[in-house]
């Protein structure tokens, strides 16, 4: 007989991780023999480009890479990140002080509250939003305060609706544009407003830019770091996962304010041992990828967006047309909730989306479709959905 295995309070009452629940619905549908069209998870279906895989094959053979990596990332990797920012956004970053390697950006997002949030501090989190922001806040003993992202405000938080007392207790604010799940983008003016607040109330801004390279119609999203004052108040998280179809490789980076970078680095030195150097070396090659290749990846998503947006709109559904990200944020038809619409689609068509309320209550009434299946399958999904709406 084993001892009593009791979970710690900090994880006992967590809601089930959204995708864990969807996974079990998916498994159940597959067991029933359903021909599933899975648009529920934002994991690119296309493989990592071959030149990156080839670079990895070479790098993995080098014995010097088999040792513990440095905590902050190889100097050559941090220089490659800095060079990428200069080419893409025309800003300069000191590779030593202002760039940190991450084991995927989720790792950095998950750890940053441990570096800066004391029990009782508030962390502003977008809702609907990537679940890690609020969960990581709870792990650090902080208090998430949810900023609703609603259609009337272009899915940007309305800072004027946040009470003064909340701002006074706020230590850190997460933002994420291009946004998962709403697909919204933010302009420079919005970021400037956020920076002004950060100065006024001494708030660290953590901007998650995981989707900055997945955009359409040549509308290149801005980086938070481009905005005047950004480096004085915060950092930007970035990832190779979505840009280069490298979700499985687990590599990303944080850039920006050297004090914030150092705090995050301090947590990491005590918890992990950096990114496998062979992966860093292949990632240097990735960051130098010819833009023609990235354009063709974007064109693939854009064709999918056009088919799904057009198809759903023709059926009378209210769909947000994305300028960036590979998500379609869609209102569910009258008479449905997010969850029963997801179940309805799965049961009647085998098409799987993600219920909007799973990303936070203000997402209720929406469903998110990820454009991570081939265009033929999206055409098939549209045909099937048409018959049950
Ligand atoms: C996918 C995603 C990430 C995490 O990416 P990794 O670098 O693979 O950990 C972070 N933020 C958002 C909003 C994402 O959708």
Tab-separated table of C-alpha atoms in Angstrom, residues 32-337:
chain	number	residue	atom	x	y	z
A	32	UNK	CA	-15.139	5.413	-33.416
A	33	UNK	CA	-13.486	5.453	-36.848
A	34	UNK	CA	-14.253	9.111	-37.595
A	35	UNK	CA	-12.309	10.668	-40.509
A	36	UNK	CA	-11.049	13.522	-38.362
A	37	UNK	CA	-10.118	16.943	-39.737
A	38	UNK	CA	-8.211	18.281	-36.772
A	39	UNK	CA	-8.009	22.062	-36.662
A	40	UNK	CA	-7.812	22.235	-32.891
A	41	UNK	CA	-4.124	22.703	-32.196
A	42	UNK	CA	-1.669	25.307	-33.416
A	43	UNK	CA	1.065	22.921	-34.445
A	44	UNK	CA	2.278	23.403	-38.038
A	45	UNK	CA	1.639	20.370	-40.250
A	46	UNK	CA	4.504	21.248	-42.590
A	47	UNK	CA	7.946	19.776	-41.829
A	48	UNK	CA	10.960	21.803	-40.701
A	49	UNK	CA	12.682	23.132	-43.869
A	50	UNK	CA	15.336	20.735	-45.142
A	51	UNK	CA	18.307	23.111	-44.849
A	52	UNK	CA	17.659	23.366	-41.092
A	53	UNK	CA	17.409	19.587	-40.718
A	54	UNK	CA	20.684	19.216	-42.663
A	55	UNK	CA	22.398	21.746	-40.377
A	56	UNK	CA	21.209	19.743	-37.386
A	57	UNK	CA	22.667	16.518	-38.823
A	58	UNK	CA	26.074	18.152	-39.064
A	59	UNK	CA	25.831	19.812	-35.647
A	60	UNK	CA	24.778	16.680	-33.802
A	61	UNK	CA	28.009	14.930	-34.839
A	62	UNK	CA	30.194	17.463	-33.030
A	63	UNK	CA	31.343	16.205	-29.622
A	64	UNK	CA	31.652	19.740	-28.238
A	65	UNK	CA	27.874	20.001	-28.519
A	66	UNK	CA	27.350	16.920	-26.362
A	67	UNK	CA	28.263	18.785	-23.191
A	68	UNK	CA	26.180	21.064	-20.990
A	69	UNK	CA	25.358	24.178	-22.961
A	70	UNK	CA	25.800	27.640	-21.452
A	71	UNK	CA	22.750	28.858	-19.586
A	72	UNK	CA	22.233	32.025	-21.593
A	73	UNK	CA	22.762	30.481	-25.013
A	74	UNK	CA	25.836	30.241	-27.245
A	75	UNK	CA	27.249	33.666	-28.140
A	76	UNK	CA	26.817	32.751	-31.823
A	77	UNK	CA	23.112	31.986	-31.297
A	78	UNK	CA	22.513	35.218	-29.400
A	79	UNK	CA	24.341	37.126	-32.151
A	80	UNK	CA	22.135	35.441	-34.751
A	81	UNK	CA	19.032	36.533	-32.817
A	82	UNK	CA	20.349	40.072	-32.589
A	83	UNK	CA	21.131	40.070	-36.331
A	84	UNK	CA	17.639	38.785	-37.113
A	85	UNK	CA	16.075	41.648	-35.133
A	86	UNK	CA	18.212	44.155	-37.000
A	87	UNK	CA	17.259	42.753	-40.404
A	88	UNK	CA	13.589	42.278	-39.623
A	89	UNK	CA	12.802	45.270	-37.397
A	90	UNK	CA	15.844	47.527	-37.756
A	91	UNK	CA	16.596	47.562	-34.039
A	92	UNK	CA	19.828	46.728	-32.283
A	93	UNK	CA	20.173	44.434	-29.315
A	94	UNK	CA	23.268	43.649	-27.309
A	95	UNK	CA	23.643	39.869	-27.724
A	96	UNK	CA	25.266	39.576	-24.306
A	97	UNK	CA	22.895	41.580	-22.142
A	98	UNK	CA	19.683	41.771	-24.107
A	99	UNK	CA	19.230	38.294	-25.588
A	100	UNK	CA	18.547	35.013	-23.795
A	101	UNK	CA	17.993	31.552	-25.296
A	102	UNK	CA	14.886	29.674	-24.176
A	103	UNK	CA	13.803	26.042	-24.366
A	104	UNK	CA	10.821	27.234	-26.397
A	105	UNK	CA	9.109	30.497	-25.537
A	106	UNK	CA	6.606	28.638	-23.341
A	107	UNK	CA	9.500	27.915	-21.001
A	108	UNK	CA	10.384	31.598	-20.649
A	109	UNK	CA	6.761	32.674	-20.271
A	110	UNK	CA	6.234	30.018	-17.641
A	111	UNK	CA	9.301	31.077	-15.669
A	112	UNK	CA	9.213	34.865	-15.818
A	113	UNK	CA	6.716	35.384	-12.969
A	114	UNK	CA	9.030	33.428	-10.665
A	115	UNK	CA	11.656	36.093	-11.257
A	116	UNK	CA	9.515	39.152	-10.578
A	117	UNK	CA	6.179	38.376	-8.934
A	118	UNK	CA	5.737	38.285	-5.177
A	119	UNK	CA	2.690	36.756	-3.494
A	120	UNK	CA	-0.178	39.214	-3.797
A	121	UNK	CA	1.243	41.011	-6.855
A	122	UNK	CA	-1.100	41.341	-9.790
A	123	UNK	CA	-0.223	40.179	-13.282
A	124	UNK	CA	-2.364	41.494	-16.142
A	125	UNK	CA	-3.260	38.682	-18.523
A	126	UNK	CA	-5.237	38.866	-21.771
A	127	UNK	CA	-8.425	36.819	-21.879
A	128	UNK	CA	-9.070	34.910	-24.050
A	129	UNK	CA	-5.372	34.119	-24.063
A	130	UNK	CA	-2.587	31.599	-24.084
A	131	UNK	CA	-3.229	29.727	-20.805
A	132	UNK	CA	0.390	29.814	-19.636
A	133	UNK	CA	0.294	33.519	-18.648
A	134	UNK	CA	-2.202	33.085	-15.828
A	135	UNK	CA	-1.094	29.626	-14.733
A	136	UNK	CA	2.540	30.726	-14.432
A	137	UNK	CA	1.306	33.709	-12.416
A	138	UNK	CA	-0.514	31.388	-10.022
A	139	UNK	CA	2.570	29.162	-9.693
A	140	UNK	CA	4.520	32.218	-8.545
A	141	UNK	CA	1.857	33.110	-5.978
A	142	UNK	CA	0.668	36.090	-8.029
A	143	UNK	CA	-2.859	37.095	-8.827
A	144	UNK	CA	-3.916	37.106	-12.479
A	145	UNK	CA	-6.184	40.012	-13.457
A	146	UNK	CA	-7.846	39.266	-16.751
A	147	UNK	CA	-8.077	41.941	-19.426
A	148	UNK	CA	-10.984	41.008	-21.706
A	149	UNK	CA	-10.229	41.018	-25.443
A	150	UNK	CA	-13.495	41.770	-27.181
A	151	UNK	CA	-14.451	42.398	-30.760
A	152	UNK	CA	-15.672	45.980	-30.165
A	153	UNK	CA	-12.135	46.941	-29.111
A	154	UNK	CA	-10.418	45.105	-31.927
A	155	UNK	CA	-9.456	42.418	-29.396
A	156	UNK	CA	-7.107	44.851	-27.644
A	157	UNK	CA	-7.380	45.317	-23.872
A	158	UNK	CA	-9.229	48.458	-22.800
A	159	UNK	CA	-6.758	49.918	-20.321
A	160	UNK	CA	-9.218	52.635	-19.286
A	161	UNK	CA	-11.497	49.994	-17.770
A	162	UNK	CA	-8.822	48.720	-15.375
A	163	UNK	CA	-9.159	50.279	-11.890
A	164	UNK	CA	-6.351	52.411	-10.510
A	165	UNK	CA	-5.982	50.110	-7.456
A	166	UNK	CA	-5.344	47.205	-9.807
A	167	UNK	CA	-2.628	49.065	-11.689
A	168	UNK	CA	-1.002	50.047	-8.404
A	169	UNK	CA	-0.650	46.409	-7.399
A	170	UNK	CA	0.432	45.263	-10.870
A	171	UNK	CA	3.972	43.994	-11.308
A	172	UNK	CA	3.841	42.580	-14.785
A	173	UNK	CA	1.637	42.600	-17.897
A	174	UNK	CA	1.469	39.985	-20.639
A	175	UNK	CA	0.531	41.028	-24.157
A	176	UNK	CA	0.436	38.900	-27.297
A	177	UNK	CA	0.147	40.278	-30.839
A	178	UNK	CA	-0.441	38.878	-33.410
A	179	UNK	CA	-2.844	37.285	-30.977
A	180	UNK	CA	-3.654	33.701	-30.221
A	181	UNK	CA	-6.615	32.918	-30.279
A	182	UNK	CA	-8.305	36.011	-31.781
A	183	UNK	CA	-5.789	36.568	-34.642
A	184	UNK	CA	-5.852	40.319	-33.922
A	185	UNK	CA	-2.807	42.495	-34.519
A	186	UNK	CA	-1.759	45.615	-32.607
A	187	UNK	CA	-0.361	48.861	-33.987
A	188	UNK	CA	2.415	51.066	-32.642
A	189	UNK	CA	-0.025	53.384	-30.928
A	190	UNK	CA	-1.429	50.568	-28.802
A	191	UNK	CA	2.043	49.527	-27.694
A	192	UNK	CA	2.898	53.161	-26.920
A	193	UNK	CA	-0.140	53.379	-24.646
A	194	UNK	CA	0.988	50.219	-22.863
A	195	UNK	CA	4.502	51.625	-22.424
A	196	UNK	CA	3.101	54.847	-20.940
A	197	UNK	CA	1.188	52.783	-18.379
A	198	UNK	CA	4.284	50.758	-17.627
A	199	UNK	CA	6.172	53.946	-16.812
A	200	UNK	CA	3.342	55.377	-14.742
A	201	UNK	CA	2.842	52.302	-12.569
A	202	UNK	CA	6.210	50.597	-12.832
A	203	UNK	CA	4.947	47.547	-14.713
A	204	UNK	CA	7.152	45.081	-16.585
A	205	UNK	CA	5.702	44.334	-20.028
A	206	UNK	CA	6.222	40.876	-21.483
A	207	UNK	CA	5.192	40.758	-25.102
A	208	UNK	CA	4.721	37.357	-26.713
A	209	UNK	CA	5.504	37.640	-30.431
A	210	UNK	CA	5.266	33.956	-31.371
A	211	UNK	CA	3.275	34.790	-34.545
A	212	UNK	CA	5.086	37.868	-35.818
A	213	UNK	CA	6.211	36.020	-38.972
A	214	UNK	CA	2.888	34.378	-39.859
A	215	UNK	CA	1.112	37.200	-41.672
A	216	UNK	CA	-0.908	37.799	-44.841
A	217	UNK	CA	-1.142	40.248	-47.723
A	218	UNK	CA	2.344	41.540	-46.845
A	219	UNK	CA	1.034	43.182	-43.681
A	220	UNK	CA	4.133	42.679	-41.542
A	221	UNK	CA	3.312	42.918	-37.836
A	222	UNK	CA	5.344	45.312	-35.702
A	223	UNK	CA	7.572	44.216	-32.866
A	224	UNK	CA	6.994	45.610	-29.392
A	225	UNK	CA	10.738	46.311	-29.322
A	226	UNK	CA	10.386	48.801	-32.175
A	227	UNK	CA	8.377	51.164	-30.006
A	228	UNK	CA	10.033	54.060	-28.212
A	229	UNK	CA	10.624	53.130	-24.571
A	230	UNK	CA	10.032	49.387	-24.995
A	231	UNK	CA	13.525	48.425	-23.929
A	232	UNK	CA	13.141	50.484	-20.753
A	233	UNK	CA	10.022	48.629	-19.623
A	234	UNK	CA	10.043	45.103	-20.908
A	235	UNK	CA	10.969	42.188	-23.067
A	236	UNK	CA	9.665	40.293	-26.073
A	237	UNK	CA	9.360	36.524	-26.255
A	238	UNK	CA	9.916	34.839	-29.544
A	239	UNK	CA	10.018	31.359	-30.855
A	240	UNK	CA	11.306	29.424	-33.825
A	241	UNK	CA	8.341	27.060	-33.454
A	242	UNK	CA	5.753	28.692	-35.666
A	243	UNK	CA	8.024	30.603	-38.063
A	244	UNK	CA	10.149	27.618	-39.110
A	245	UNK	CA	7.837	24.695	-38.298
A	246	UNK	CA	10.075	23.727	-35.385
A	247	UNK	CA	7.621	23.150	-32.530
A	248	UNK	CA	9.257	19.851	-31.617
A	249	UNK	CA	12.781	21.276	-31.404
A	250	UNK	CA	12.090	23.425	-28.340
A	251	UNK	CA	13.978	26.628	-28.934
A	252	UNK	CA	13.052	30.274	-28.589
A	253	UNK	CA	14.425	33.460	-27.126
A	254	UNK	CA	13.672	36.527	-25.058
A	255	UNK	CA	15.058	39.956	-25.903
A	256	UNK	CA	14.890	43.420	-24.405
A	257	UNK	CA	15.496	45.064	-21.046
A	258	UNK	CA	18.777	43.752	-19.614
A	259	UNK	CA	17.474	43.738	-16.033
A	260	UNK	CA	14.441	41.675	-16.964
A	261	UNK	CA	16.566	39.348	-19.086
A	262	UNK	CA	18.979	38.902	-16.163
A	263	UNK	CA	16.130	38.096	-13.752
A	264	UNK	CA	14.723	35.457	-16.062
A	265	UNK	CA	18.223	34.116	-16.603
A	266	UNK	CA	18.707	33.769	-12.858
A	267	UNK	CA	15.617	31.549	-12.564
A	268	UNK	CA	16.816	29.475	-15.499
A	269	UNK	CA	20.316	28.907	-14.135
A	270	UNK	CA	18.665	27.339	-11.111
A	271	UNK	CA	16.208	25.188	-13.028
A	272	UNK	CA	17.500	24.151	-16.431
A	273	UNK	CA	20.743	23.751	-18.298
A	274	UNK	CA	20.105	25.584	-21.536
A	275	UNK	CA	19.275	24.435	-25.051
A	276	UNK	CA	21.148	21.530	-26.693
A	277	UNK	CA	23.899	23.291	-28.639
A	278	UNK	CA	23.296	21.327	-31.821
A	279	UNK	CA	19.775	22.757	-31.852
A	280	UNK	CA	21.176	26.245	-31.318
A	281	UNK	CA	23.570	25.751	-34.221
A	282	UNK	CA	20.784	24.582	-36.528
A	283	UNK	CA	18.689	27.517	-35.324
A	284	UNK	CA	21.378	29.965	-36.402
A	285	UNK	CA	20.863	28.558	-39.896
A	286	UNK	CA	17.082	28.798	-39.433
A	287	UNK	CA	17.249	32.483	-38.492
A	288	UNK	CA	19.113	33.118	-41.735
A	289	UNK	CA	16.447	31.405	-43.879
A	290	UNK	CA	15.824	32.942	-47.289
A	291	UNK	CA	12.675	35.029	-47.187
A	292	UNK	CA	11.412	33.334	-50.359
A	293	UNK	CA	10.977	30.146	-48.393
A	294	UNK	CA	9.108	31.918	-45.606
A	295	UNK	CA	6.946	33.645	-48.205
A	296	UNK	CA	5.945	30.286	-49.599
A	297	UNK	CA	4.995	29.042	-46.127
A	298	UNK	CA	2.913	32.196	-45.645
A	299	UNK	CA	1.296	31.691	-49.058
A	300	UNK	CA	0.282	28.181	-48.027
A	301	UNK	CA	-1.443	29.493	-44.907
A	302	UNK	CA	-2.985	32.333	-46.850
A	303	UNK	CA	-4.590	29.937	-49.357
A	304	UNK	CA	-6.006	27.960	-46.433
A	305	UNK	CA	-7.247	31.123	-44.757
A	306	UNK	CA	-9.015	32.204	-47.920
A	307	UNK	CA	-10.787	28.854	-48.345
A	308	UNK	CA	-11.925	28.599	-44.736
A	309	UNK	CA	-12.792	32.270	-44.334
A	310	UNK	CA	-14.719	32.283	-47.613
A	311	UNK	CA	-16.464	28.982	-46.906
A	312	UNK	CA	-17.587	29.849	-43.381
A	313	UNK	CA	-18.609	33.375	-44.341
A	314	UNK	CA	-20.717	32.025	-47.234
A	315	UNK	CA	-22.577	29.867	-44.706
A	316	UNK	CA	-23.484	32.994	-42.787
A	317	UNK	CA	-20.970	32.559	-39.998
A	318	UNK	CA	-19.326	35.619	-38.496
A	319	UNK	CA	-15.579	35.095	-38.910
A	320	UNK	CA	-12.756	37.474	-38.003
A	321	UNK	CA	-10.572	37.729	-41.108
A	322	UNK	CA	-7.008	37.348	-39.889
A	323	UNK	CA	-4.134	39.531	-41.077
A	324	UNK	CA	-1.753	37.303	-39.113
A	325	UNK	CA	-1.481	34.016	-37.143
A	326	UNK	CA	-2.814	30.728	-38.465
A	327	UNK	CA	-6.105	30.925	-36.563
A	328	UNK	CA	-9.650	31.753	-37.572
A	329	UNK	CA	-11.649	33.161	-34.672
A	330	UNK	CA	-15.285	32.543	-35.493
A	331	UNK	CA	-18.534	33.283	-33.723
A	332	UNK	CA	-20.603	30.135	-33.158
A	333	UNK	CA	-24.086	30.169	-34.725
A	334	UNK	CA	-27.104	31.364	-32.724
A	335	UNK	CA	-28.334	28.828	-30.225
A	336	UNK	CA	-24.935	27.233	-29.639
A	337	UNK	CA	-22.314	27.649	-26.949
